[in-house]
PDB file of C-alpha atoms in Angstrom:
ATOM      1  CA  MET A  10      -3.565 -21.396  -6.581  1.00  0.00           C
ATOM      2  CA  THR A  11      -1.670 -19.959  -3.615  1.00  0.00           C
ATOM      3  CA  THR A  12      -3.353 -16.864  -2.242  1.00  0.00           C
ATOM      4  CA  LEU A  13      -1.466 -13.600  -1.841  1.00  0.00           C
ATOM      5  CA  ASN A  14      -1.783 -13.704   1.946  1.00  0.00           C
ATOM      6  CA  ALA A  15      -0.501 -17.281   2.070  1.00  0.00           C
ATOM      7  CA  GLU A  16       2.543 -16.135   0.076  1.00  0.00           C
ATOM      8  CA  LEU A  17       3.008 -13.182   2.438  1.00  0.00           C
ATOM      9  CA  ARG A  18       2.759 -15.441   5.482  1.00  0.00           C
ATOM     10  CA  THR A  19       5.363 -17.844   4.077  1.00  0.00           C
ATOM     11  CA  PHE A  20       7.693 -14.919   3.399  1.00  0.00           C
ATOM     12  CA  PHE A  21       7.098 -13.526   6.906  1.00  0.00           C
ATOM     13  CA  GLU A  22       7.957 -16.824   8.580  1.00  0.00           C
ATOM     14  CA  ALA A  23      11.156 -17.198   6.561  1.00  0.00           C
ATOM     15  CA  ARG A  24      12.090 -13.572   7.230  1.00  0.00           C
ATOM     16  CA  GLN A  25      11.675 -13.989  10.975  1.00  0.00           C
ATOM     17  CA  GLN A  26      14.516 -16.500  11.006  1.00  0.00           C
ATOM     18  CA  GLN A  27      16.871 -13.851   9.577  1.00  0.00           C
ATOM     19  CA  ILE A  28      16.036 -11.018  11.991  1.00  0.00           C
ATOM     20  CA  PRO A  29      17.707 -10.695  15.420  1.00  0.00           C
ATOM     21  CA  ALA A  30      15.382 -11.354  18.359  1.00  0.00           C
ATOM     22  CA  GLU A  31      15.640  -7.805  19.716  1.00  0.00           C
ATOM     23  CA  VAL A  32      14.642  -6.362  16.325  1.00  0.00           C
ATOM     24  CA  ARG A  33      11.749  -8.807  16.024  1.00  0.00           C
ATOM     25  CA  GLU A  34      10.515  -7.639  19.428  1.00  0.00           C
ATOM     26  CA  ILE A  35      10.637  -3.969  18.403  1.00  0.00           C
ATOM     27  CA  MET A  36       8.666  -4.793  15.243  1.00  0.00           C
ATOM     28  CA  ARG A  37       6.164  -6.918  17.141  1.00  0.00           C
ATOM     29  CA  ARG A  38       5.602  -4.255  19.793  1.00  0.00           C
ATOM     30  CA  ALA A  39       5.178  -1.479  17.230  1.00  0.00           C
ATOM     31  CA  GLY A  40       2.683  -3.594  15.309  1.00  0.00           C
ATOM     32  CA  GLN A  41       0.689  -4.315  18.450  1.00  0.00           C
ATOM     33  CA  GLU A  42       0.676  -0.643  19.451  1.00  0.00           C
ATOM     34  CA  LEU A  43      -0.573   0.345  16.002  1.00  0.00           C
ATOM     35  CA  ALA A  44      -3.331  -2.271  16.152  1.00  0.00           C
ATOM     36  CA  ASP A  45      -4.300  -1.169  19.671  1.00  0.00           C
ATOM     37  CA  SER A  46      -4.338   2.519  18.649  1.00  0.00           C
ATOM     38  CA  GLY A  47      -7.511   2.014  16.631  1.00  0.00           C
ATOM     39  CA  GLN A  48      -5.952   3.769  13.626  1.00  0.00           C
ATOM     40  CA  ALA A  49      -7.608   1.335  11.202  1.00  0.00           C
ATOM     41  CA  GLY A  50     -10.988   2.322  12.613  1.00  0.00           C
ATOM     42  CA  HIS A  51     -10.392   5.921  11.488  1.00  0.00           C
ATOM     43  CA  ALA A  52      -9.856   4.913   7.863  1.00  0.00           C
ATOM     44  CA  LEU A  53     -12.547   5.540   5.285  1.00  0.00           C
ATOM     45  CA  THR A  54     -14.661   2.525   4.487  1.00  0.00           C
ATOM     46  CA  THR A  55     -17.493   1.341   2.264  1.00  0.00           C
ATOM     47  CA  GLY A  56     -20.105   3.998   1.544  1.00  0.00           C
ATOM     48  CA  ALA A  57     -17.813   6.984   2.055  1.00  0.00           C
ATOM     49  CA  GLN A  58     -17.118   9.512  -0.674  1.00  0.00           C
ATOM     50  CA  ALA A  59     -13.541   9.026  -1.862  1.00  0.00           C
ATOM     51  CA  PRO A  60     -11.395  12.145  -1.316  1.00  0.00           C
ATOM     52  CA  ARG A  61     -10.175  13.586  -4.606  1.00  0.00           C
ATOM     53  CA  PHE A  62      -6.453  13.674  -5.292  1.00  0.00           C
ATOM     54  CA  SER A  63      -4.000  14.997  -7.855  1.00  0.00           C
ATOM     55  CA  LEU A  64      -0.661  13.185  -7.606  1.00  0.00           C
ATOM     56  CA  PRO A  65       2.476  12.867  -9.738  1.00  0.00           C
ATOM     57  CA  ALA A  66       2.978   9.531 -11.463  1.00  0.00           C
ATOM     58  CA  ALA A  67       6.342   7.811 -11.751  1.00  0.00           C
ATOM     59  CA  THR A  68       6.377   8.659 -15.464  1.00  0.00           C
ATOM     60  CA  GLY A  69       6.018  12.397 -14.869  1.00  0.00           C
ATOM     61  CA  GLU A  70       2.382  13.237 -15.573  1.00  0.00           C
ATOM     62  CA  THR A  71      -0.171  14.213 -12.960  1.00  0.00           C
ATOM     63  CA  VAL A  72      -2.980  11.748 -12.266  1.00  0.00           C
ATOM     64  CA  THR A  73      -6.265  12.841 -10.720  1.00  0.00           C
ATOM     65  CA  LEU A  74      -9.002  10.690  -9.239  1.00  0.00           C
ATOM     66  CA  ASP A  75     -11.590  12.604 -11.274  1.00  0.00           C
ATOM     67  CA  GLY A  76      -9.659  11.858 -14.461  1.00  0.00           C
ATOM     68  CA  LEU A  77      -9.536   8.164 -13.603  1.00  0.00           C
ATOM     69  CA  LEU A  78     -13.219   7.993 -12.685  1.00  0.00           C
ATOM     70  CA  ALA A  79     -14.172   9.606 -15.988  1.00  0.00           C
ATOM     71  CA  ARG A  80     -13.055   6.351 -17.618  1.00  0.00           C
ATOM     72  CA  GLY A  81     -14.490   3.848 -15.142  1.00  0.00           C
ATOM     73  CA  PRO A  82     -14.220   2.477 -11.604  1.00  0.00           C
ATOM     74  CA  VAL A  83     -10.900   2.788  -9.770  1.00  0.00           C
ATOM     75  CA  VAL A  84      -8.952   0.308  -7.694  1.00  0.00           C
ATOM     76  CA  LEU A  85      -6.829   2.442  -5.361  1.00  0.00           C
ATOM     77  CA  THR A  86      -4.167   0.704  -3.308  1.00  0.00           C
ATOM     78  CA  PHE A  87      -1.887   2.327  -0.710  1.00  0.00           C
ATOM     79  CA  TYR A  88       1.511   0.770   0.038  1.00  0.00           C
ATOM     80  CA  ARG A  89       4.487   1.732   2.207  1.00  0.00           C
ATOM     81  CA  GLY A  90       7.212   1.890  -0.420  1.00  0.00           C
ATOM     82  CA  ALA A  91       9.595   0.009  -2.676  1.00  0.00           C
ATOM     83  CA  TRP A  92      11.801  -0.731   0.366  1.00  0.00           C
ATOM     84  CA  CYS A  93       9.030  -2.921   1.846  1.00  0.00           C
ATOM     85  CA  PRO A  94       9.251  -6.526   0.569  1.00  0.00           C
ATOM     86  CA  TYR A  95       5.620  -7.208   1.508  1.00  0.00           C
ATOM     87  CA  CYS A  96       4.549  -4.272  -0.673  1.00  0.00           C
ATOM     88  CA  ASN A  97       6.587  -5.635  -3.574  1.00  0.00           C
ATOM     89  CA  ILE A  98       4.967  -9.059  -3.273  1.00  0.00           C
ATOM     90  CA  ALA A  99       1.513  -7.443  -3.160  1.00  0.00           C
ATOM     91  CA  LEU A 100       2.165  -5.205  -6.171  1.00  0.00           C
ATOM     92  CA  ARG A 101       3.462  -8.145  -8.211  1.00  0.00           C
ATOM     93  CA  ALA A 102       0.284 -10.050  -7.334  1.00  0.00           C
ATOM     94  CA  LEU A 103      -1.827  -7.120  -8.558  1.00  0.00           C
ATOM     95  CA  GLN A 104       0.207  -6.958 -11.764  1.00  0.00           C
ATOM     96  CA  GLN A 105      -0.550 -10.635 -12.373  1.00  0.00           C
ATOM     97  CA  ARG A 106      -4.291  -9.836 -12.256  1.00  0.00           C
ATOM     98  CA  HIS A 107      -4.037  -6.444 -13.970  1.00  0.00           C
ATOM     99  CA  GLU A 108      -5.562  -7.613 -17.242  1.00  0.00           C
ATOM    100  CA  GLU A 109      -8.534  -9.012 -15.349  1.00  0.00           C
ATOM    101  CA  ILE A 110      -8.983  -5.674 -13.583  1.00  0.00           C
ATOM    102  CA  THR A 111      -8.870  -3.670 -16.812  1.00  0.00           C
ATOM    103  CA  ALA A 112     -11.168  -6.188 -18.533  1.00  0.00           C
ATOM    104  CA  ARG A 113     -13.793  -5.086 -16.006  1.00  0.00           C
ATOM    105  CA  GLY A 114     -13.369  -1.483 -17.127  1.00  0.00           C
ATOM    106  CA  ALA A 115     -11.443  -0.424 -14.029  1.00  0.00           C
ATOM    107  CA  ARG A 116      -8.178   1.439 -13.548  1.00  0.00           C
ATOM    108  CA  LEU A 117      -5.636   0.333 -10.947  1.00  0.00           C
ATOM    109  CA  VAL A 118      -3.391   2.887  -9.243  1.00  0.00           C
ATOM    110  CA  ALA A 119      -0.910   2.395  -6.407  1.00  0.00           C
ATOM    111  CA  VAL A 120       0.024   5.212  -4.022  1.00  0.00           C
ATOM    112  CA  SER A 121       2.981   5.517  -1.640  1.00  0.00           C
ATOM    113  CA  PRO A 122       4.721   8.399   0.153  1.00  0.00           C
ATOM    114  CA  GLN A 123       7.975   7.899  -1.752  1.00  0.00           C
ATOM    115  CA  ILE A 124       9.449  10.254  -4.366  1.00  0.00           C
ATOM    116  CA  PRO A 125       8.677   9.671  -8.074  1.00  0.00           C
ATOM    117  CA  ASP A 126      12.196   8.392  -8.827  1.00  0.00           C
ATOM    118  CA  GLU A 127      11.740   5.589  -6.312  1.00  0.00           C
ATOM    119  CA  SER A 128       8.312   4.785  -7.760  1.00  0.00           C
ATOM    120  CA  LEU A 129       9.766   4.680 -11.267  1.00  0.00           C
ATOM    121  CA  SER A 130      12.505   2.232 -10.287  1.00  0.00           C
ATOM    122  CA  LEU A 131       9.845   0.078  -8.618  1.00  0.00           C
ATOM    123  CA  ALA A 132       7.620   0.149 -11.706  1.00  0.00           C
ATOM    124  CA  GLU A 133      10.556  -0.713 -13.963  1.00  0.00           C
ATOM    125  CA  LYS A 134      11.816  -3.471 -11.679  1.00  0.00           C
ATOM    126  CA  HIS A 135       8.483  -5.247 -11.511  1.00  0.00           C
ATOM    127  CA  GLY A 136       7.207  -4.358 -14.984  1.00  0.00           C
ATOM    128  CA  LEU A 137       4.116  -2.717 -13.532  1.00  0.00           C
ATOM    129  CA  ALA A 138       1.551  -1.724 -16.164  1.00  0.00           C
ATOM    130  CA  PHE A 139      -0.475   0.487 -13.802  1.00  0.00           C
ATOM    131  CA  ASP A 140       0.195   3.993 -12.498  1.00  0.00           C
ATOM    132  CA  VAL A 141       2.395   4.318  -9.418  1.00  0.00           C
ATOM    133  CA  LEU A 142       1.764   7.646  -7.711  1.00  0.00           C
ATOM    134  CA  SER A 143       3.752   9.694  -5.170  1.00  0.00           C
ATOM    135  CA  ASP A 144       1.879  11.027  -2.134  1.00  0.00           C
ATOM    136  CA  LEU A 145       4.681  13.160  -0.690  1.00  0.00           C
ATOM    137  CA  GLY A 146       3.969  14.035   2.928  1.00  0.00           C
ATOM    138  CA  SER A 147       1.141  11.456   2.916  1.00  0.00           C
ATOM    139  CA  ASP A 148      -1.492  14.171   2.463  1.00  0.00           C
ATOM    140  CA  THR A 149      -3.766  11.859   0.459  1.00  0.00           C
ATOM    141  CA  ALA A 150      -3.249   8.994   2.920  1.00  0.00           C
ATOM    142  CA  LYS A 151      -4.271  11.410   5.694  1.00  0.00           C
ATOM    143  CA  GLN A 152      -7.509  12.241   3.848  1.00  0.00           C
ATOM    144  CA  TYR A 153      -8.309   8.527   3.696  1.00  0.00           C
ATOM    145  CA  GLY A 154      -7.503   8.151   7.417  1.00  0.00           C
ATOM    146  CA  LEU A 155      -4.508   5.889   6.761  1.00  0.00           C
ATOM    147  CA  ALA A 156      -1.435   7.920   7.758  1.00  0.00           C
ATOM    148  CA  PHE A 157       0.441   7.163  10.970  1.00  0.00           C
ATOM    149  CA  ASP A 158       3.896   7.898  12.394  1.00  0.00           C
ATOM    150  CA  LEU A 159       6.461   5.219  13.132  1.00  0.00           C
ATOM    151  CA  PRO A 160       7.590   5.005  16.778  1.00  0.00           C
ATOM    152  CA  ASP A 161      11.175   6.085  17.478  1.00  0.00           C
ATOM    153  CA  ASP A 162      12.595   2.607  18.034  1.00  0.00           C
ATOM    154  CA  LEU A 163      11.117   1.174  14.821  1.00  0.00           C
ATOM    155  CA  ALA A 164      12.257   4.211  12.823  1.00  0.00           C
ATOM    156  CA  ALA A 165      15.774   3.594  14.164  1.00  0.00           C
ATOM    157  CA  VAL A 166      15.559  -0.064  13.078  1.00  0.00           C
ATOM    158  CA  TYR A 167      14.528   0.977   9.562  1.00  0.00           C
ATOM    159  CA  ASP A 168      17.490   3.397   9.474  1.00  0.00           C
ATOM    160  CA  LYS A 169      19.872   0.595  10.444  1.00  0.00           C
ATOM    161  CA  LEU A 170      18.372  -1.628   7.753  1.00  0.00           C
ATOM    162  CA  GLY A 171      19.270   1.052   5.205  1.00  0.00           C
ATOM    163  CA  PHE A 172      15.753   1.940   4.075  1.00  0.00           C
ATOM    164  CA  ASP A 173      16.728   5.663   4.011  1.00  0.00           C
ATOM    165  CA  LEU A 174      13.171   6.916   4.458  1.00  0.00           C
ATOM    166  CA  GLN A 175      14.473  10.458   4.981  1.00  0.00           C
ATOM    167  CA  ARG A 176      15.487  10.491   1.309  1.00  0.00           C
ATOM    168  CA  VAL A 177      12.863   8.299  -0.349  1.00  0.00           C
ATOM    169  CA  ASN A 178       9.995  10.024   1.499  1.00  0.00           C
ATOM    170  CA  ALA A 179      11.405  13.496   0.781  1.00  0.00           C
ATOM    171  CA  GLY A 180      11.915  14.563   4.383  1.00  0.00           C
ATOM    172  CA  HIS A 181       8.856  12.802   5.808  1.00  0.00           C
ATOM    173  CA  PRO A 182      10.586   9.631   7.061  1.00  0.00           C
ATOM    174  CA  ARG A 183       8.270   8.785   9.920  1.00  0.00           C
ATOM    175  CA  THR A 184       4.873   8.944   8.199  1.00  0.00           C
ATOM    176  CA  LEU A 185       3.531   5.876   6.388  1.00  0.00           C
ATOM    177  CA  PRO A 186       0.100   4.660   5.272  1.00  0.00           C
ATOM    178  CA  LEU A 187      -1.676   1.603   6.584  1.00  0.00           C
ATOM    179  CA  PRO A 188      -1.888  -0.943   3.766  1.00  0.00           C
ATOM    180  CA  ALA A 189      -5.286  -0.349   2.176  1.00  0.00           C
ATOM    181  CA  THR A 190      -7.177  -0.997  -1.036  1.00  0.00           C
ATOM    182  CA  TYR A 191     -10.391   0.636  -2.206  1.00  0.00           C
ATOM    183  CA  VAL A 192     -12.778  -0.081  -5.067  1.00  0.00           C
ATOM    184  CA  ILE A 193     -14.358   3.253  -6.037  1.00  0.00           C
ATOM    185  CA  ASP A 194     -17.356   3.509  -8.380  1.00  0.00           C
ATOM    186  CA  ARG A 195     -17.719   6.133 -11.105  1.00  0.00           C
ATOM    187  CA  ALA A 196     -19.688   8.377  -8.754  1.00  0.00           C
ATOM    188  CA  GLY A 197     -16.660   8.491  -6.452  1.00  0.00           C
ATOM    189  CA  VAL A 198     -18.204   6.318  -3.756  1.00  0.00           C
ATOM    190  CA  ILE A 199     -16.104   3.652  -2.010  1.00  0.00           C
ATOM    191  CA  ARG A 200     -17.922   0.402  -2.712  1.00  0.00           C
ATOM    192  CA  TRP A 201     -15.380  -2.016  -1.202  1.00  0.00           C
ATOM    193  CA  SER A 202     -12.470  -1.519   1.176  1.00  0.00           C
ATOM    194  CA  PHE A 203      -9.615  -3.376   2.807  1.00  0.00           C
ATOM    195  CA  VAL A 204      -7.606  -1.756   5.612  1.00  0.00           C
ATOM    196  CA  ASP A 205      -5.305  -3.602   7.995  1.00  0.00           C
ATOM    197  CA  PRO A 206      -2.753  -2.270  10.500  1.00  0.00           C
ATOM    198  CA  ASP A 207      -0.685  -5.416   9.865  1.00  0.00           C
ATOM    199  CA  TYR A 208       1.652  -4.620   6.963  1.00  0.00           C
ATOM    200  CA  THR A 209       2.087  -8.346   6.268  1.00  0.00           C
ATOM    201  CA  ALA A 210      -1.608  -8.633   5.288  1.00  0.00           C
ATOM    202  CA  ARG A 211      -3.010  -7.279   2.017  1.00  0.00           C
ATOM    203  CA  ALA A 212      -6.186  -7.282  -0.048  1.00  0.00           C
ATOM    204  CA  GLU A 213      -6.574 -10.469  -2.069  1.00  0.00           C
ATOM    205  CA  PRO A 214      -6.700  -9.751  -5.825  1.00  0.00           C
ATOM    206  CA  SER A 215      -9.560 -12.247  -6.133  1.00  0.00           C
ATOM    207  CA  ALA A 216     -11.603 -10.215  -3.621  1.00  0.00           C
ATOM    208  CA  ILE A 217     -10.928  -7.047  -5.619  1.00  0.00           C
ATOM    209  CA  LEU A 218     -12.186  -8.744  -8.782  1.00  0.00           C
ATOM    210  CA  THR A 219     -15.315  -9.922  -6.979  1.00  0.00           C
ATOM    211  CA  ALA A 220     -15.950  -6.357  -5.779  1.00  0.00           C
ATOM    212  CA  LEU A 221     -15.608  -5.076  -9.357  1.00  0.00           C
ATOM    213  CA  ASP A 222     -18.017  -7.747 -10.595  1.00  0.00           C
ATOM    214  CA  GLU A 223     -20.565  -6.574  -8.032  1.00  0.00           C
ATOM    215  CA  LEU A 224     -20.384  -3.031  -9.476  1.00  0.00           C
ATOM    216  CA  ALA A 225     -21.553  -4.260 -12.877  1.00  0.00           C
TER     217      ALA A 225
END
C-alpha cells in the first residue's frame, strides 16, 4: 500500500513542473525560513495537557474538546484549508481509515482557520464523516503553538493563485497552522504528536492507529 507521504511526494514533484521557477523559489525560501525559525519546536508535544477548545463545526453545532473526550480518545489534526491540495490529500487519507479510528473508540476532528462555509464545502466534496471545525483567527492553533504568519511575498503568491485567504479566513489571511496531528487520551493528555513545518509532509494514518492501539 502506498503511504500518505509517498502520495504527497509524488504530487509535489508533479506540481513543481507546473509552477514558474520564480514562484517555486519564493515557496522554497519561505519554507526554509519557517523551518529555520524553530516554530515547530514551540508546538505542544507528547506529555503536554491539550488546551481545551470550543469551535463551530461545518454543520453548525459547537464542538468542544471536553465533549469529545467524554466519549473516548481524540485524534486532532490541524490543516491549512480547503485551498491546499496537500491538505485535501491528507484528509482523504484520514477518511479512508476513519472506520479503523472509530473502531478503536476514538473521535477524529480536523481544524483549520477557514470559515464554516468553506469547511462544509470541503466535507461535502470529500464525503468526510468526521467533524471539520473552524478556528477563526487561529486562536486554538496558537494555544497549541502551531500558528505562524505567511511572509509578504508568499502571501502575494497565494493571492495571485486565487486562494482568497482574506475571505476564507475571515480577515485573517496571513495566519496559518503548521500541519499537526495529536492523539489525546481521555484525561486530556497528548500521548502522540506529529508536527512538521513542511506542509507537504503529514502524519501517516497507520502511525495514528498504532498510537491509538498503545492507549488501550
